[in-house]
Coordinates of C-alpha atoms and ligand atoms in Angstrom, one line a residue:
X1 CA -151.3 28.6 152.1
X2 CA -149.2 25.4 152.5
X3 CA -145.5 26.1 152.7
X4 CA -143.3 24.5 150.0
X5 CA -140.3 22.8 151.5
X6 CA -137.2 21.0 150.3
X7 CA -137.7 17.6 148.8
X8 CA -137.0 14.6 151.0
X9 CA -133.2 13.9 151.2
X10 CA -132.2 17.3 149.9
X11 CA -130.9 20.2 152.0
X12 CA -130.3 23.9 151.7
X13 CA -126.8 25.0 152.6
X14 CA -127.5 28.1 154.6
X15 CA -125.1 31.2 154.9
X16 CA -124.1 30.1 158.4
X17 CA -122.7 26.9 156.9
X18 CA -121.2 28.1 153.6
X19 CA -117.8 29.1 155.2
X20 CA -117.2 25.4 156.0
X21 CA -117.8 24.5 152.4
X22 CA -115.5 27.3 151.2
X23 CA -112.8 26.0 153.6
X24 CA -113.1 22.4 152.4
X25 CA -113.3 23.5 148.7
X26 CA -110.1 25.6 149.1
X27 CA -108.3 22.7 150.7
X28 CA -109.3 20.5 147.8
X29 CA -108.3 23.0 145.1
X30 CA -105.0 23.6 146.9
X31 CA -104.0 19.9 147.4
X32 CA -105.1 18.9 143.9
X33 CA -103.0 21.8 142.4
X34 CA -100.0 20.7 144.4
X35 CA -100.2 17.2 142.8
X36 CA -100.7 18.7 139.3
X37 CA -104.4 17.8 138.9
X38 CA -106.7 20.0 136.9
X39 CA -110.4 20.7 137.5
X40 CA -113.1 19.3 135.2
X41 CA -116.8 20.1 135.3
X42 CA -119.3 18.0 133.5
X43 CA -123.1 18.3 133.1
X44 CA -125.5 17.4 135.9
X45 CA -127.5 15.0 133.6
X46 CA -126.3 12.5 131.0
X47 CA -127.6 9.9 128.7
X48 CA -128.9 7.0 130.9
X49 CA -126.8 4.5 128.9
X50 CA -123.6 6.0 130.2
X51 CA -124.4 4.8 133.7
X52 CA -125.9 1.5 132.5
X53 CA -122.7 0.7 130.6
X54 CA -120.3 2.4 132.9
X55 CA -121.4 1.7 136.4
X56 CA -123.3 -1.6 135.7
X57 CA -127.0 -2.3 135.3
X58 CA -127.0 -4.8 138.2
X59 CA -125.5 -2.4 140.8
X60 CA -127.8 -0.9 143.5
X61 CA -126.9 2.6 142.3
X62 CA -128.1 2.0 138.7
X63 CA -130.9 -0.6 139.3
X64 CA -132.5 1.1 142.3
X65 CA -131.3 4.7 142.9
X66 CA -131.2 6.7 139.7
X67 CA -133.4 9.6 138.9
X68 CA -134.2 8.8 135.3
X69 CA -136.8 10.3 132.9
X70 CA -137.7 10.3 129.3
X71 CA -137.1 13.6 127.6
X72 CA -139.5 15.1 125.1
X73 CA -137.6 13.5 122.2
X74 CA -137.8 10.1 123.9
X75 CA -134.1 10.1 125.0
X76 CA -133.6 8.5 128.4
X77 CA -131.8 11.0 130.7
X78 CA -130.4 10.5 134.2
X79 CA -129.3 12.9 137.0
X80 CA -125.7 11.8 137.5
X81 CA -125.5 9.3 140.5
X82 CA -121.6 9.4 140.4
X83 CA -119.0 11.2 138.4
X84 CA -116.4 8.6 137.2
X85 CA -118.5 7.6 134.2
X86 CA -119.1 11.2 133.3
X87 CA -115.4 12.1 133.5
X88 CA -114.5 9.0 131.4
X89 CA -117.1 10.0 128.8
X90 CA -115.6 13.5 128.7
X91 CA -112.0 12.1 128.5
X92 CA -113.1 10.0 125.4
X93 CA -115.3 12.7 123.8
X94 CA -112.6 15.4 123.9
X95 CA -109.7 13.0 123.1
X96 CA -107.9 14.1 126.2
X97 CA -105.6 11.1 126.0
X98 CA -104.1 12.6 122.7
X99 CA -103.1 15.8 124.5
X100 CA -101.0 14.0 127.0
X101 CA -100.5 10.3 127.8
X102 CA -101.3 11.1 131.5
X103 CA -104.4 13.0 132.3
X104 CA -104.9 14.0 136.0
X105 CA -108.3 15.5 136.7
X106 CA -110.4 16.4 139.8
X107 CA -114.0 17.6 140.4
X108 CA -116.4 19.0 142.9
X109 CA -120.1 18.6 142.3
X110 CA -123.6 17.5 143.3
X111 CA -124.9 14.0 142.7
X112 CA -128.3 12.3 143.0
X113 CA -129.2 8.9 144.4
X114 CA -132.6 7.9 145.6
X115 CA -131.5 6.3 148.8
X116 CA -133.2 6.1 152.2
X117 CA -132.1 9.4 153.9
X118 CA -130.2 9.2 157.2
X119 CA -127.2 10.9 158.9
X120 CA -124.6 11.2 156.1
X121 CA -126.9 9.9 153.4
X122 CA -128.9 12.3 151.2
X123 CA -130.6 12.1 147.9
X124 CA -128.8 15.1 146.6
X125 CA -125.2 15.2 148.0
X126 CA -121.8 16.5 147.0
X127 CA -118.6 14.7 146.1
X128 CA -115.1 15.8 145.3
X129 CA -113.0 13.3 143.5
X130 CA -109.9 12.7 141.4
X131 CA -109.4 10.5 138.3
X132 CA -106.0 9.7 136.7
X133 CA -105.8 8.2 133.2
X134 CA -102.8 6.6 131.5
X135 CA -100.7 4.8 134.2
X136 CA -101.1 1.2 135.2
X137 CA -98.2 1.4 137.6
X138 CA -98.6 1.0 141.4
X139 CA -97.1 4.5 142.0
X140 CA -100.3 5.9 140.5
X141 CA -102.3 4.1 143.3
X142 CA -99.9 5.6 145.8
X143 CA -100.3 9.1 144.3
X144 CA -104.1 8.9 144.3
X145 CA -104.3 7.7 147.9
X146 CA -101.7 10.3 148.9
X147 CA -104.1 13.1 147.6
X148 CA -106.9 11.7 149.7
X149 CA -104.6 11.4 152.7
X150 CA -103.3 15.0 152.3
X151 CA -106.8 16.4 152.2
X152 CA -107.9 14.3 155.2
X153 CA -104.8 15.5 157.1
X154 CA -105.4 19.2 156.2
X155 CA -109.0 18.8 157.5
X156 CA -107.7 17.5 160.8
X157 CA -109.1 14.0 160.3
X158 CA -106.0 11.7 160.1
X159 CA -106.6 10.4 163.6
X160 CA -110.1 9.2 163.3
X161 CA -109.9 7.6 159.9
X162 CA -108.8 4.1 158.7
X163 CA -107.6 3.3 155.2
X164 CA -109.0 -0.1 154.2
X165 CA -107.3 -1.6 151.2
X166 CA -107.9 -4.7 149.0
X167 CA -107.2 -6.0 145.5
X168 CA -110.0 -7.6 143.6
X169 CA -107.5 -8.9 141.0
X170 CA -107.7 -8.8 137.3
X171 CA -110.7 -9.9 135.3
X172 CA -109.5 -13.5 134.9
X173 CA -108.9 -13.8 138.6
X174 CA -112.4 -12.5 139.4
X175 CA -114.0 -15.0 137.0
X176 CA -112.4 -17.9 138.8
X177 CA -113.1 -16.4 142.2
X178 CA -116.8 -15.8 141.3
X179 CA -117.1 -19.5 140.5
X180 CA -115.4 -20.4 143.7
X181 CA -117.8 -18.2 145.7
X182 CA -120.8 -19.7 143.9
X183 CA -119.6 -23.2 144.8
X184 CA -119.0 -22.1 148.4
X185 CA -122.4 -20.4 148.9
X186 CA -124.6 -22.8 146.9
X187 CA -125.1 -25.3 149.8
X188 CA -126.2 -22.3 152.0
X189 CA -128.6 -20.9 149.5
X190 CA -131.6 -21.0 151.8
X191 CA -129.7 -19.2 154.6
X192 CA -129.0 -16.3 152.2
X193 CA -131.2 -13.2 152.0
X194 CA -133.2 -12.6 148.9
X195 CA -130.7 -10.0 147.7
X196 CA -127.7 -12.3 148.2
X197 CA -129.5 -15.2 146.5
X198 CA -129.9 -12.9 143.5
X199 CA -126.3 -11.7 143.8
X200 CA -125.0 -15.3 143.9
X201 CA -125.8 -15.4 140.2
X202 CA -125.0 -11.8 139.0
X203 CA -122.1 -10.8 141.3
X204 CA -121.3 -13.1 144.2
X205 CA -118.5 -10.7 145.3
X206 CA -121.1 -8.3 146.7
X207 CA -122.2 -11.0 149.2
X208 CA -118.8 -10.4 150.9
X209 CA -119.8 -6.9 152.0
X210 CA -123.2 -8.0 153.3
X211 CA -124.4 -6.4 156.6
X212 CA -126.6 -9.4 157.4
X213 CA -125.3 -11.1 160.6
X214 CA -125.7 -14.7 159.4
X215 CA -124.0 -13.9 156.1
X216 CA -121.1 -12.1 157.8
X217 CA -120.4 -15.4 159.8
X218 CA -120.7 -17.4 156.6
X219 CA -118.3 -15.1 154.7
X220 CA -115.6 -15.7 157.4
X221 CA -115.1 -19.2 156.0
X222 CA -115.5 -18.2 152.3
X223 CA -112.4 -18.6 150.0
X224 CA -110.2 -15.4 149.8
X225 CA -109.6 -13.6 146.5
X226 CA -105.9 -13.6 147.2
X227 CA -105.9 -17.3 146.6
X228 CA -106.9 -16.5 142.9
X229 CA -104.5 -13.7 142.2
X230 CA -102.3 -14.1 139.1
X231 CA -98.5 -13.5 139.6
X232 CA -99.0 -10.0 138.2
X233 CA -102.0 -9.2 140.4
X234 CA -100.0 -10.3 143.4
X235 CA -96.9 -8.3 142.6
X236 CA -98.9 -5.2 141.7
X237 CA -100.7 -5.3 145.0
X238 CA -97.5 -5.9 146.9
X239 CA -95.9 -2.9 145.3
X240 CA -98.9 -0.7 146.2
X241 CA -98.5 -1.7 149.8
X242 CA -94.8 -1.0 149.7
X243 CA -95.3 2.4 148.2
X244 CA -97.9 3.3 150.9
X245 CA -95.5 2.1 153.7
X246 CA -92.7 4.1 152.1
X247 CA -94.7 7.4 152.0
X248 CA -96.0 6.8 155.5
X249 CA -99.8 6.2 154.9
X250 CA -101.2 3.7 157.4
X251 CA -103.6 1.1 156.1
X252 CA -105.3 -2.2 156.9
X253 CA -106.1 -5.0 154.5
X254 CA -109.8 -5.8 154.3
X255 CA -110.3 -8.8 152.0
X256 CA -114.1 -8.3 152.2
X257 CA -113.8 -4.8 150.6
X258 CA -115.3 -5.1 147.1
X259 CA -117.0 -1.7 146.4
X260 CA -120.5 -1.4 144.9
X261 CA -119.7 -0.3 141.4
X262 CA -118.9 -2.8 138.6
X263 CA -115.9 -1.0 136.9
X264 CA -113.2 -1.8 139.5
X265 CA -110.3 -4.1 138.9
X266 CA -107.2 -4.7 141.1
X267 CA -106.8 -2.1 143.9
X268 CA -109.8 -0.9 145.7
X269 CA -109.9 1.2 148.9
X270 CA -112.0 3.1 151.3
X271 CA -111.4 5.6 154.1
X272 CA -113.8 5.0 156.9
X273 CA -114.4 7.4 159.9
X274 CA -115.5 6.5 163.4
X275 CA -117.5 9.7 163.6
X276 CA -120.0 8.8 160.9
X277 CA -122.1 5.9 162.4
X278 CA -123.5 3.4 160.0
X279 CA -122.6 5.5 156.9
X280 CA -118.9 5.3 157.8
X281 CA -117.3 5.5 154.3
X282 CA -116.0 9.0 153.9
X283 CA -114.1 8.3 150.7
X284 CA -113.9 5.4 148.3
X285 CA -112.2 4.5 145.0
X286 CA -110.0 2.1 143.0
X287 CA -108.5 1.1 139.7
X288 CA -110.8 0.8 136.7
X289 CA -108.4 -0.2 133.8
X290 CA -111.2 -1.5 131.5
X291 CA -113.7 1.4 131.8
X292 CA -112.4 3.7 129.1
X293 CA -112.5 0.9 126.5
X294 CA -115.9 -0.2 127.7
X295 CA -117.2 3.3 127.1
X296 CA -115.8 3.4 123.5
X297 CA -112.3 4.7 124.1
X298 CA -108.8 3.2 123.5
X299 CA -107.7 0.8 126.2
X300 CA -106.4 3.1 129.0
X301 CA -105.7 2.4 132.6
X302 CA -107.5 4.6 135.1
X303 CA -107.8 5.0 138.8
X304 CA -109.6 7.5 141.2
X305 CA -111.6 8.1 144.2
X306 CA -114.6 10.2 145.4
X307 CA -115.5 11.5 148.8
X308 CA -118.8 12.6 150.3
X309 CA -118.4 16.3 151.2
X310 CA -121.3 16.2 153.7
X311 CA -119.7 13.3 155.4
X312 CA -116.4 15.2 155.5
X313 CA -118.1 18.2 157.1
X314 CA -119.8 16.0 159.7
X315 CA -116.4 14.4 160.6
X316 CA -114.7 17.8 160.7
X317 CA -117.3 19.3 163.0
X318 CA -117.1 16.4 165.4
X319 CA -113.4 17.3 165.8
X320 CA -112.9 21.0 165.2
X321 CA -116.2 22.9 165.7
X322 CA -114.9 26.4 164.8
X323 CA -115.6 27.7 161.3
X324 CA -115.9 31.5 161.4
X325 CA -117.6 33.8 158.9
X326 CA -115.1 36.6 158.1
X327 CA -116.4 39.8 159.6
X328 CA -116.5 43.0 157.5
X329 CA -113.5 45.3 157.6
X330 CA -115.8 48.4 157.3
X331 CA -119.4 49.2 158.0
X332 CA -120.4 52.3 156.1
X333 CA -122.9 54.5 157.9
X334 CA -124.6 57.1 155.8
X335 CA -126.8 59.6 157.6
X336 CA -128.0 61.9 154.9
X337 CA -130.1 60.7 152.0
X338 CA -128.2 63.0 149.6
X339 CA -124.9 61.1 150.5
X340 CA -126.1 57.6 149.8
X341 CA -124.7 57.6 146.2
X342 CA -121.3 58.9 147.4
X343 CA -121.1 56.3 150.2
X344 CA -121.7 53.6 147.6
X345 CA -119.1 55.0 145.3
X346 CA -116.5 55.0 148.2
X347 CA -117.6 51.6 149.4
X348 CA -117.1 50.1 145.9
X349 CA -113.6 51.7 145.6
X350 CA -112.7 50.1 148.9
X351 CA -114.0 46.7 147.8
X352 CA -112.0 47.0 144.5
X353 CA -109.0 47.5 146.8
X354 CA -109.7 44.3 148.7
X355 CA -111.8 45.4 151.7
X356 CA -115.0 43.8 152.9
X357 CA -117.5 46.7 153.2
X358 CA -121.2 46.6 154.2
X359 CA -123.6 49.4 153.5
X360 CA -127.0 49.8 155.1
X361 CA -129.9 49.1 152.7
X362 CA -132.8 50.2 155.0
X363 CA -131.9 53.9 155.6
X364 CA -131.8 53.1 159.3
X365 CA -131.0 55.6 162.1
X366 CA -127.3 56.1 163.2
X367 CA -128.0 54.2 166.4
X368 CA -129.4 51.2 164.5
X369 CA -126.6 51.3 162.0
X370 CA -124.0 51.3 164.8
X371 CA -125.8 48.4 166.4
X372 CA -125.6 46.4 163.1
X373 CA -121.9 47.2 162.7
X374 CA -121.2 45.9 166.2
X375 CA -123.4 42.8 165.6
X376 CA -121.4 42.0 162.4
X377 CA -118.1 42.6 164.4
X378 CA -116.9 45.2 161.8
X379 CA -113.5 46.6 162.7
X380 CA -114.2 50.1 161.5
X381 CA -117.2 52.3 160.7
X382 CA -117.1 55.1 158.2
X383 CA -119.7 57.8 158.8
X384 CA -120.9 60.2 156.2
X385 CA -123.1 62.9 157.7
X386 CA -124.1 66.5 156.8
X387 CA -120.7 68.0 157.8
X388 CA -118.6 65.3 156.1
X389 CA -120.7 65.8 152.9
X390 CA -120.0 69.5 152.9
X391 CA -116.3 69.1 153.6
X392 CA -115.7 66.0 151.3
X393 CA -114.6 64.0 154.2
X394 CA -115.7 60.9 156.2
X395 CA -115.4 60.2 159.9
X396 CA -113.7 57.0 160.7
X397 CA -114.2 55.1 164.0
X398 CA -112.2 52.1 165.1
X399 CA -114.7 49.9 166.9
X400 CA -111.9 48.0 168.8
X401 CA -110.5 51.1 170.6
X402 CA -113.0 53.9 169.9
X403 CA -110.4 56.1 168.2
X404 CA -111.9 58.6 165.7
X405 CA -110.4 60.4 162.8
X406 CA -111.6 62.7 160.0
X407 CA -110.3 61.7 156.6
X408 CA -110.5 63.4 153.1
X409 CA -112.7 61.2 150.8
X410 CA -110.0 61.3 148.1
X411 CA -107.4 59.9 150.6
X412 CA -109.4 57.0 152.0
X413 CA -107.8 54.2 150.0
X414 CA -104.4 55.5 150.8
X415 CA -105.3 55.7 154.5
X416 CA -106.4 52.1 154.7
X417 CA -103.4 50.8 152.7
X418 CA -101.1 52.7 155.1
X419 CA -102.9 50.9 158.0
X420 CA -102.1 47.5 156.4
X421 CA -98.4 48.3 156.0
Ligands
HAM1 P1 -119.0 5.7 146.0 O1 -118.4 4.8 147.0 O2 -120.3 5.3 145.5 O3 -118.0 5.8 144.9 O4 -119.1 7.1 146.6 C1 -118.0 7.8 147.1 C2 -118.4 8.5 148.4 O5 -119.5 9.4 148.2 C3 -118.8 7.6 149.6 O6 -117.7 7.1 150.2 C4 -119.6 8.6 150.4 O7 -118.7 9.3 151.2 C5 -120.2 9.5 149.4 N1 -121.7 9.1 149.2 C6 -122.1 8.1 148.5 N2 -123.5 8.1 148.5 C7 -123.9 9.1 149.3 C8 -125.1 9.6 149.8 N3 -126.3 9.1 149.3 N4 -125.1 10.7 150.6 C9 -124.0 11.3 151.0 N5 -122.8 10.8 150.6 C10 -122.7 9.8 149.8 C11 -118.1 6.5 143.7 O8 -119.0 7.4 143.6 C12 -117.0 6.3 142.7 N6 -117.3 7.2 141.5 C13 -115.7 6.7 143.3 C14 -114.6 6.6 142.4 C15 -113.9 7.6 141.7 N7 -114.0 5.4 142.0 C16 -113.0 5.7 141.1 N8 -113.0 7.0 140.9

């Protein structure tokens, strides 16, 4: 019969790899807690309108990459392609802004985009991200970027990443800039790709991050958005740069950085990594002061970022290849069928007291069970044979030095806790 395999662009995360995920997740939880951010979890699918309105109907993510279907009651539903819109929906739905003027949230979850799979690009992938609501001040940018920086440093990645920073100004500034770009590119219309010709009308800013050689050379002479900043845009962005310098986070200004989602305003940023090839964006984000209002909430400033966890793990592995699965503390060898229940009872007590204990499930021979204990690199084996059963004891063997000791079953927890102290 034909084997059923994973769908294109999706991957199993096998037991040999889960320790890396646990490590990354524990770093995320730890750093976010240090900054006072609380975890939020939202559903995997949402009403399609959330992404049409939130992310923008013309963006690649929404127009080309969403997994959308009509439910039995004719509602259009979509597997979430990103999490900012979902978090904003939840923020409005649960009136989180009434609980505190500042809401600081983070998340870890899987997302779905129907992209062409390649290294660092899947159709189901995982992101962690943070979103902060309520502050329009530049210190909020500094805090959000500092969280990203701390996580990157803890993952050992600070040397191979670059923080690219830009401001795409306020809405008024972008309206004028869009018009300037239209005027600049119009005489070159025939030189532009089909996608860019379409973008010239809808969102000419996206032509700036084109990967097409000819367009890259055209863009070099295009007007710069900084020429259109209002006084406030300019001073806000300057303050962001000063904050980052003050807290010691290195960055470069990339005036072509515009990001592919429609909700951004003012500061945008990306961390790129040399280890990732063409999909080099490991983390991206920015300010989205109009999004809460656009999705039906009160006008509320917001800013955040999200990072591709698979991309993080690729970059970590390039630099620090050792992630070890924790070996068991104890391998329990039971040699007598009548002792299996007792061995499980003792093993569970040990686990309740914090020890990692493995029991044989195949009723194998003593030799085979010893082999397994060595293979798993257990520190101790406990043996329950006929004599031990009769005497209510267990035989303990230290696999590091071969020392053996007979211990009363009722004293076993005490014995191990004395070893610890
Ligand atoms: P994004 O740039 O679309 O932003 O995605 C953020 C990160 O997710 C990327 O930098 C990349 O590491 C990862 N990523 C994106 N697509 C894929 C894929 N197909 N396979 C693997 N990794 C991928 C957002 O999603 C915004 N919601 C970020 C944000 C939060 N802005 C403000 N708050």
